[in-house]
Tab-separated table of C-alpha atoms in Angstrom:
chain	number	residue	atom	x	y	z
A	22	UNK	CA	-26.925	34.889	-62.552
A	23	UNK	CA	-27.109	34.515	-58.571
A	24	UNK	CA	-24.140	32.995	-57.066
A	25	UNK	CA	-24.383	29.924	-54.560
A	26	UNK	CA	-23.315	30.391	-50.963
A	27	UNK	CA	-21.003	27.803	-49.259
A	28	UNK	CA	-17.265	27.467	-48.215
A	29	UNK	CA	-14.620	27.038	-50.374
A	30	UNK	CA	-12.038	24.248	-49.938
A	31	UNK	CA	-9.513	26.746	-48.786
A	32	UNK	CA	-12.000	27.981	-46.168
A	33	UNK	CA	-12.883	24.339	-44.915
A	34	UNK	CA	-9.306	23.406	-44.709
A	35	UNK	CA	-8.604	26.498	-42.452
A	36	UNK	CA	-11.644	25.864	-40.174
A	37	UNK	CA	-10.288	22.390	-39.711
A	38	UNK	CA	-6.889	23.465	-38.744
A	39	UNK	CA	-8.062	25.888	-36.190
A	40	UNK	CA	-10.169	23.225	-34.950
A	41	UNK	CA	-7.316	20.894	-34.649
A	42	UNK	CA	-5.234	23.685	-32.773
A	43	UNK	CA	-7.967	24.239	-30.183
A	44	UNK	CA	-8.026	20.490	-29.766
A	45	UNK	CA	-4.567	20.274	-29.053
A	46	UNK	CA	-4.584	23.202	-26.658
A	47	UNK	CA	-7.487	22.011	-24.759
A	48	UNK	CA	-6.654	18.362	-24.671
A	49	UNK	CA	-3.595	18.834	-22.092
A	50	UNK	CA	-6.169	20.905	-19.726
A	51	UNK	CA	-8.779	18.342	-19.983
A	52	UNK	CA	-6.237	15.571	-19.125
A	53	UNK	CA	-4.900	17.741	-16.255
A	54	UNK	CA	-8.470	18.052	-15.094
A	55	UNK	CA	-9.182	14.580	-14.972
A	56	UNK	CA	-5.926	13.818	-13.232
A	57	UNK	CA	-6.462	16.396	-10.536
A	58	UNK	CA	-10.063	14.684	-10.039
A	59	UNK	CA	-8.554	11.194	-9.862
A	60	UNK	CA	-5.953	12.487	-7.402
A	61	UNK	CA	-8.617	13.946	-5.120
A	62	UNK	CA	-10.438	10.740	-5.278
A	63	UNK	CA	-7.221	8.947	-4.384
A	64	UNK	CA	-6.593	11.366	-1.175
A	65	UNK	CA	-10.486	10.789	-0.205
A	66	UNK	CA	-9.861	6.928	-0.347
A	67	UNK	CA	-6.750	7.559	1.887
A	68	UNK	CA	-8.900	9.711	4.261
A	69	UNK	CA	-11.272	6.804	4.425
A	70	UNK	CA	-8.824	4.232	5.416
A	71	UNK	CA	-7.205	6.639	7.966
A	72	UNK	CA	-10.607	7.045	9.541
A	73	UNK	CA	-11.277	3.368	9.404
A	74	UNK	CA	-7.907	2.897	11.384
A	75	UNK	CA	-8.810	5.353	13.966
A	76	UNK	CA	-12.226	3.446	14.488
A	77	UNK	CA	-10.465	0.243	14.680
A	78	UNK	CA	-8.204	1.730	17.415
A	79	UNK	CA	-11.205	3.153	19.418
A	80	UNK	CA	-12.547	-0.326	19.351
A	81	UNK	CA	-9.432	-2.374	19.985
A	82	UNK	CA	-7.536	0.176	21.947
A	83	UNK	CA	-4.488	-0.468	19.248
A	84	UNK	CA	-3.514	0.059	15.465
A	85	UNK	CA	-4.488	-3.101	13.497
A	86	UNK	CA	-1.827	-5.422	12.989
A	87	UNK	CA	0.130	-6.238	9.562
A	88	UNK	CA	-0.764	-10.113	10.132
A	89	UNK	CA	1.784	-12.986	9.796
A	90	UNK	CA	3.072	-13.248	6.591
A	91	UNK	CA	2.160	-13.756	3.026
A	92	UNK	CA	1.199	-17.371	3.246
A	93	UNK	CA	-2.063	-16.705	5.189
A	94	UNK	CA	-5.211	-15.070	4.511
A	95	UNK	CA	-7.575	-13.077	6.898
A	96	UNK	CA	-9.604	-15.396	9.174
A	97	UNK	CA	-12.802	-13.993	11.025
A	98	UNK	CA	-12.387	-16.650	13.719
A	99	UNK	CA	-9.299	-15.329	14.866
A	100	UNK	CA	-10.236	-11.754	15.503
A	101	UNK	CA	-8.378	-8.775	15.821
A	102	UNK	CA	-4.768	-8.301	16.809
A	103	UNK	CA	-1.623	-10.276	16.909
A	104	UNK	CA	-3.699	-13.649	16.517
A	105	UNK	CA	-5.186	-12.374	13.215
A	106	UNK	CA	-3.007	-13.736	10.353
A	107	UNK	CA	-4.387	-11.483	7.686
A	108	UNK	CA	-3.385	-8.200	6.935
A	109	UNK	CA	-4.335	-4.895	7.849
A	110	UNK	CA	-6.649	-4.543	4.710
A	111	UNK	CA	-8.653	-7.485	6.045
A	112	UNK	CA	-8.822	-6.190	9.631
A	113	UNK	CA	-10.214	-2.892	8.509
A	114	UNK	CA	-13.203	-4.570	6.417
A	115	UNK	CA	-15.725	-4.079	9.345
A	116	UNK	CA	-15.069	-0.416	9.605
A	117	UNK	CA	-15.272	0.048	5.943
A	118	UNK	CA	-18.976	-1.438	5.683
A	119	UNK	CA	-17.374	-4.704	4.486
A	120	UNK	CA	-18.475	-6.837	7.388
A	121	UNK	CA	-19.974	-9.362	5.015
A	122	UNK	CA	-16.878	-9.820	3.178
A	123	UNK	CA	-14.774	-10.098	6.668
A	124	UNK	CA	-16.936	-12.966	7.593
A	125	UNK	CA	-17.428	-14.616	3.997
A	126	UNK	CA	-14.624	-17.448	4.796
A	127	UNK	CA	-16.361	-18.708	8.028
A	128	UNK	CA	-18.712	-21.493	8.345
A	129	UNK	CA	-21.236	-21.146	10.924
A	130	UNK	CA	-19.798	-24.231	13.011
A	131	UNK	CA	-16.483	-22.306	12.877
A	132	UNK	CA	-14.871	-24.306	10.024
A	133	UNK	CA	-13.278	-22.958	7.208
A	134	UNK	CA	-15.537	-22.527	3.724
A	135	UNK	CA	-12.500	-22.911	1.687
A	136	UNK	CA	-14.834	-21.882	-1.636
A	137	UNK	CA	-15.663	-18.582	0.095
A	138	UNK	CA	-12.093	-18.135	1.224
A	139	UNK	CA	-11.237	-18.183	-2.494
A	140	UNK	CA	-14.135	-15.862	-3.470
A	141	UNK	CA	-12.906	-13.446	-0.665
A	142	UNK	CA	-9.169	-13.438	-2.073
A	143	UNK	CA	-10.883	-12.605	-5.425
A	144	UNK	CA	-13.002	-9.710	-4.196
A	145	UNK	CA	-11.866	-6.075	-4.756
A	146	UNK	CA	-12.839	-3.256	-2.706
A	147	UNK	CA	-12.720	-0.077	-4.630
A	148	UNK	CA	-11.270	2.127	-1.717
A	149	UNK	CA	-7.938	0.119	-1.815
A	150	UNK	CA	-7.168	1.286	-5.462
A	151	UNK	CA	-6.029	4.419	-6.784
A	152	UNK	CA	-7.885	5.285	-9.909
A	153	UNK	CA	-4.664	7.009	-11.521
A	154	UNK	CA	-3.098	3.652	-11.523
A	155	UNK	CA	-5.528	0.637	-11.982
A	156	UNK	CA	-9.187	-0.192	-11.309
A	157	UNK	CA	-10.755	-2.251	-8.622
A	158	UNK	CA	-10.535	-5.759	-10.160
A	159	UNK	CA	-8.438	-9.116	-9.660
A	160	UNK	CA	-4.882	-9.119	-10.836
A	161	UNK	CA	-2.226	-11.756	-11.220
A	162	UNK	CA	-0.335	-13.299	-8.394
A	163	UNK	CA	2.503	-15.871	-8.214
A	164	UNK	CA	0.998	-17.651	-5.229
A	165	UNK	CA	-1.145	-20.695	-6.019
A	166	UNK	CA	-2.561	-20.891	-2.356
A	167	UNK	CA	-3.004	-19.138	0.686
A	168	UNK	CA	-3.583	-20.787	4.310
A	169	UNK	CA	-6.992	-20.296	5.799
A	170	UNK	CA	-7.271	-20.808	9.518
A	171	UNK	CA	-10.189	-21.569	11.675
A	172	UNK	CA	-10.307	-21.088	15.798
A	173	UNK	CA	-8.491	-24.066	16.217
A	174	UNK	CA	-5.689	-22.996	13.912
A	175	UNK	CA	-6.230	-25.948	11.637
A	176	UNK	CA	-5.386	-24.717	7.974
A	177	UNK	CA	-7.107	-25.332	4.572
A	178	UNK	CA	-5.918	-24.084	1.062
A	179	UNK	CA	-8.105	-21.301	0.203
A	180	UNK	CA	-7.191	-20.552	-3.177
A	181	UNK	CA	-5.695	-22.344	-6.308
A	182	UNK	CA	-6.273	-19.537	-8.751
A	183	UNK	CA	-3.636	-17.112	-10.290
A	184	UNK	CA	-5.786	-13.751	-9.754
A	185	UNK	CA	-6.285	-12.039	-6.391
A	186	UNK	CA	-7.375	-8.439	-5.410
A	187	UNK	CA	-4.776	-5.962	-4.670
A	188	UNK	CA	-4.175	-2.761	-2.898
A	189	UNK	CA	-2.300	0.401	-4.253
A	190	UNK	CA	-1.806	1.773	-0.662
A	191	UNK	CA	0.777	0.509	1.907
A	192	UNK	CA	0.995	0.636	5.706
A	193	UNK	CA	3.952	2.194	7.359
A	194	UNK	CA	6.092	-0.494	8.283
A	195	UNK	CA	8.704	2.028	9.573
A	196	UNK	CA	12.420	2.526	9.520
A	197	UNK	CA	13.849	-0.835	8.611
A	198	UNK	CA	13.245	-3.281	5.668
A	199	UNK	CA	10.154	-5.243	5.615
A	200	UNK	CA	12.088	-8.403	4.775
A	201	UNK	CA	13.438	-8.453	8.071
A	202	UNK	CA	11.330	-10.622	10.255
A	203	UNK	CA	12.636	-10.329	13.903
A	204	UNK	CA	10.524	-12.730	15.609
A	205	UNK	CA	10.342	-15.161	12.481
A	206	UNK	CA	14.048	-15.579	12.308
A	207	UNK	CA	14.556	-19.326	12.529
A	208	UNK	CA	11.014	-20.166	11.440
A	209	UNK	CA	10.596	-24.068	10.440
A	210	UNK	CA	10.744	-24.437	6.583
A	211	UNK	CA	8.192	-25.024	5.308
A	212	UNK	CA	6.348	-22.564	7.587
A	213	UNK	CA	3.581	-24.429	9.772
A	214	UNK	CA	0.816	-23.148	11.709
A	215	UNK	CA	2.203	-24.593	14.889
A	216	UNK	CA	5.167	-22.354	14.775
A	217	UNK	CA	3.513	-19.264	13.290
A	218	UNK	CA	0.455	-19.108	15.948
A	219	UNK	CA	2.807	-19.034	18.871
A	220	UNK	CA	5.037	-16.258	17.776
A	221	UNK	CA	4.882	-13.293	20.302
A	222	UNK	CA	4.028	-9.570	19.253
A	223	UNK	CA	6.662	-8.049	17.580
A	224	UNK	CA	8.237	-4.903	19.166
A	225	UNK	CA	11.064	-2.305	18.419
A	226	UNK	CA	10.038	-1.388	15.284
A	227	UNK	CA	9.660	2.118	14.636
A	228	UNK	CA	6.488	2.024	12.399
A	229	UNK	CA	3.040	1.791	13.138
A	230	UNK	CA	1.584	-1.287	11.402
A	231	UNK	CA	3.726	-4.379	10.735
A	232	UNK	CA	3.928	-7.949	11.219
A	233	UNK	CA	2.277	-8.956	14.693
A	234	UNK	CA	1.838	-5.307	15.888
A	235	UNK	CA	0.117	-3.955	18.461
A	236	UNK	CA	0.895	-0.196	18.478
A	237	UNK	CA	-1.171	2.221	20.793
A	238	UNK	CA	-1.453	5.876	20.365
A	239	UNK	CA	0.587	6.356	23.839
A	240	UNK	CA	3.644	4.773	21.638
A	241	UNK	CA	3.638	7.392	18.959
A	242	UNK	CA	5.428	9.848	20.889
A	243	UNK	CA	6.376	12.182	17.920
A	244	UNK	CA	2.735	12.904	17.633
A	245	UNK	CA	0.066	11.599	15.278
A	246	UNK	CA	0.267	14.679	13.065
A	247	UNK	CA	4.002	13.923	12.210
A	248	UNK	CA	3.900	10.486	11.757
A	249	UNK	CA	3.082	8.231	8.579
A	250	UNK	CA	0.137	5.719	8.752
A	251	UNK	CA	-1.010	4.498	5.310
A	252	UNK	CA	0.184	5.804	1.761
A	253	UNK	CA	0.416	5.308	-1.646
A	254	UNK	CA	3.177	2.756	-2.733
A	255	UNK	CA	5.558	2.762	-5.586
A	256	UNK	CA	5.243	0.211	-8.531
A	257	UNK	CA	7.048	-0.449	-11.812
A	258	UNK	CA	4.433	0.497	-14.539
A	259	UNK	CA	4.669	-3.054	-16.179
A	260	UNK	CA	3.579	-4.511	-12.775
A	261	UNK	CA	0.264	-2.789	-13.080
A	262	UNK	CA	-1.461	-5.883	-14.474
A	263	UNK	CA	1.319	-8.302	-13.947
A	264	UNK	CA	4.239	-9.210	-15.905
A	265	UNK	CA	5.525	-12.133	-17.944
A	266	UNK	CA	8.035	-14.003	-15.858
A	267	UNK	CA	9.285	-17.487	-16.561
A	268	UNK	CA	6.225	-18.027	-18.964
A	269	UNK	CA	3.570	-17.061	-16.285
A	270	UNK	CA	2.073	-13.959	-15.676
A	271	UNK	CA	2.643	-12.528	-12.246
A	272	UNK	CA	3.733	-9.488	-10.526
A	273	UNK	CA	6.897	-8.918	-8.594
A	274	UNK	CA	7.118	-10.117	-5.164
A	275	UNK	CA	6.564	-6.342	-4.088
A	276	UNK	CA	3.129	-6.448	-5.547
A	277	UNK	CA	2.480	-10.315	-5.843
A	278	UNK	CA	0.057	-11.184	-3.089
A	279	UNK	CA	-3.539	-10.615	-2.312
A	280	UNK	CA	-4.451	-7.439	-0.244
A	281	UNK	CA	-5.871	-9.725	2.611
A	282	UNK	CA	-2.633	-11.616	2.855
A	283	UNK	CA	-0.295	-11.183	5.964
A	284	UNK	CA	2.803	-9.175	6.311
A	285	UNK	CA	4.547	-8.532	3.045
A	286	UNK	CA	5.758	-5.564	0.571
A	287	UNK	CA	2.680	-6.003	-1.283
A	288	UNK	CA	0.881	-4.384	1.699
A	289	UNK	CA	3.558	-2.700	3.718
A	290	UNK	CA	6.416	-0.180	2.851
A	291	UNK	CA	9.239	1.461	4.791
A	292	UNK	CA	11.125	4.616	4.907
A	293	UNK	CA	14.630	3.260	5.430
A	294	UNK	CA	16.756	1.914	8.273
A	295	UNK	CA	16.843	4.467	10.900
A	296	UNK	CA	20.244	4.611	12.919
A	297	UNK	CA	19.951	6.615	16.313
A	298	UNK	CA	22.528	9.310	16.463
A	299	UNK	CA	25.282	8.631	19.091
A	300	UNK	CA	25.138	10.301	22.289
A	301	UNK	CA	25.688	13.933	22.064
A	302	UNK	CA	25.833	13.852	18.278
A	303	UNK	CA	25.076	17.253	16.557
A	304	UNK	CA	25.721	16.309	12.836
A	305	UNK	CA	22.385	17.442	11.036
A	306	UNK	CA	23.128	14.791	8.245
A	307	UNK	CA	23.689	11.798	10.460
A	308	UNK	CA	21.342	9.702	8.131
A	309	UNK	CA	23.223	10.028	4.929
A	310	UNK	CA	25.344	6.868	5.667
A	311	UNK	CA	22.134	4.849	6.174
A	312	UNK	CA	19.675	3.359	3.903
A	313	UNK	CA	16.769	5.866	3.102
A	314	UNK	CA	13.854	4.742	0.707
A	315	UNK	CA	12.924	7.975	-0.831
A	316	UNK	CA	9.358	7.874	-2.530
A	317	UNK	CA	9.069	8.302	-6.424
A	318	UNK	CA	6.853	8.370	-8.813
A	319	UNK	CA	5.972	4.993	-10.847
A	320	UNK	CA	8.075	4.136	-13.615
A	321	UNK	CA	9.500	1.304	-15.787
A	322	UNK	CA	11.952	-0.945	-14.304
A	323	UNK	CA	13.987	-0.565	-17.684
A	324	UNK	CA	14.827	2.878	-16.256
A	325	UNK	CA	17.011	0.864	-13.869
A	326	UNK	CA	16.855	0.451	-9.776
A	327	UNK	CA	19.348	2.359	-7.635
A	328	UNK	CA	20.358	1.007	-4.324
A	329	UNK	CA	22.548	3.918	-3.198
A	330	UNK	CA	22.292	5.224	0.362
A	331	UNK	CA	20.434	8.133	-0.483
A	332	UNK	CA	17.748	6.625	-2.585
A	333	UNK	CA	17.623	2.931	-1.619
A	334	UNK	CA	15.416	0.123	-3.534
A	335	UNK	CA	12.224	1.404	-5.012
A	336	UNK	CA	10.513	-2.031	-4.024
A	337	UNK	CA	10.474	-1.018	-0.334
A	338	UNK	CA	9.504	2.620	-0.999
A	339	UNK	CA	6.534	4.647	-1.113
A	340	UNK	CA	5.381	6.507	-4.387
A	341	UNK	CA	2.443	7.097	-6.799
A	342	UNK	CA	1.672	7.318	-10.421
A	343	UNK	CA	0.807	11.081	-9.760
A	344	UNK	CA	3.356	13.940	-10.674
A	345	UNK	CA	5.122	15.847	-7.985
A	346	UNK	CA	4.393	13.481	-4.895
A	347	UNK	CA	2.187	10.961	-3.257
A	348	UNK	CA	-0.558	10.975	-0.685
A	349	UNK	CA	-0.014	9.966	2.868
A	350	UNK	CA	-2.700	9.539	5.537
A	351	UNK	CA	-1.188	10.271	8.965
A	352	UNK	CA	-1.958	8.897	12.363
A	353	UNK	CA	-4.244	11.432	13.327
A	354	UNK	CA	-6.455	10.885	10.070
A	355	UNK	CA	-5.491	13.946	8.077
A	356	UNK	CA	-4.029	13.314	4.465
A	357	UNK	CA	-1.005	15.052	3.402
A	358	UNK	CA	0.646	15.266	-0.233
A	359	UNK	CA	4.185	14.540	0.423
A	360	UNK	CA	6.730	15.777	-2.189
A	361	UNK	CA	9.070	13.403	-3.939
A	362	UNK	CA	11.750	15.803	-3.214
A	363	UNK	CA	11.267	15.526	0.513
A	364	UNK	CA	14.574	15.597	2.350
A	365	UNK	CA	15.607	12.113	3.112
A	366	UNK	CA	16.055	13.089	7.101
A	367	UNK	CA	12.458	14.142	7.257
A	368	UNK	CA	11.297	11.133	5.568
A	369	UNK	CA	12.796	8.634	7.369
A	370	UNK	CA	11.922	10.443	10.750
A	371	UNK	CA	8.312	10.983	9.767
A	372	UNK	CA	8.270	6.971	9.206
A	373	UNK	CA	9.427	6.433	12.771
A	374	UNK	CA	6.912	6.973	15.497
A	375	UNK	CA	9.282	7.585	18.447
A	376	UNK	CA	12.524	8.929	17.268
A	377	UNK	CA	12.214	12.453	18.986
A	378	UNK	CA	14.235	14.029	15.943
A	379	UNK	CA	13.391	17.818	14.726
A	380	UNK	CA	13.465	16.652	11.238
A	381	UNK	CA	10.269	14.528	11.542
A	382	UNK	CA	7.820	17.420	11.164
A	383	UNK	CA	5.714	18.109	7.925
A	384	UNK	CA	6.797	21.188	6.079
A	385	UNK	CA	4.420	24.312	6.514
């Protein structure tokens, strides 16, 4: 009698086991390839932002300002520079082929269209989001409204919603804490347009983009190749979508505000507090007693927060969801991968545009 061909149960189980082993071996490689592609896309977005900044500088003879403060959204009637209350993200929109979004909140008579202002706050732009972290959509905010200004500096509330667009990239505020507001000290409470519109340009900050800044290329005396411009920012992983706090879903204040809002930790980060060496000092570890906000990979807040002089608080820091390091657009438009293990002295010097220190050079 002719025997029927086919697999035995043992043979079938062996084949299934082999396939399972192959999948187990291949899956990490596939995931690594996908992450490499996302990381490359992230660097390309930083490249586009860097080029947009250089085009802005070519048109305005200065780098974009960081805006006023978190209460204000971008207002097209107030143009570019220190009179623009909105963030650097907002000021770059015309240079990212987003002129229509830049103009959205403005009526033809110069007044403020609050409905369109709210729409603008809730319009994501893909170039501002890292594909390894989160998609371009709206996210929870703890701010109920933002001031929307017209050319006469009269304000209206432009948003009463709890969702806004956010950015995963932060401008280099420099070498001081972004909570130090300099010219804003003594501001009236609650903040008023009458006060804010008359505050002068801020000076004496080591970074490139900060509140009411107007930094020119000539002021970057350490060289555009060796000065941070815009980089990935650190986030706690639970804040990607916003977290529960007092019953309401919102992110921490370091990622709470719209990417179109003025100066705040959501859109700016610092490298630490730079202390110039004493006259004649030769100590190569002169910064160790100062605060350095070392970059780090995203993690859960349950892992704790350190505030030692060697690492600083992560809410001020640059960082990324990638392993090993984060992307940074330099002031010459190039994009560099900066290791999380970068020397603290080098990091703080790269964040300062004119410290003149030899540590502030990218490694070869």
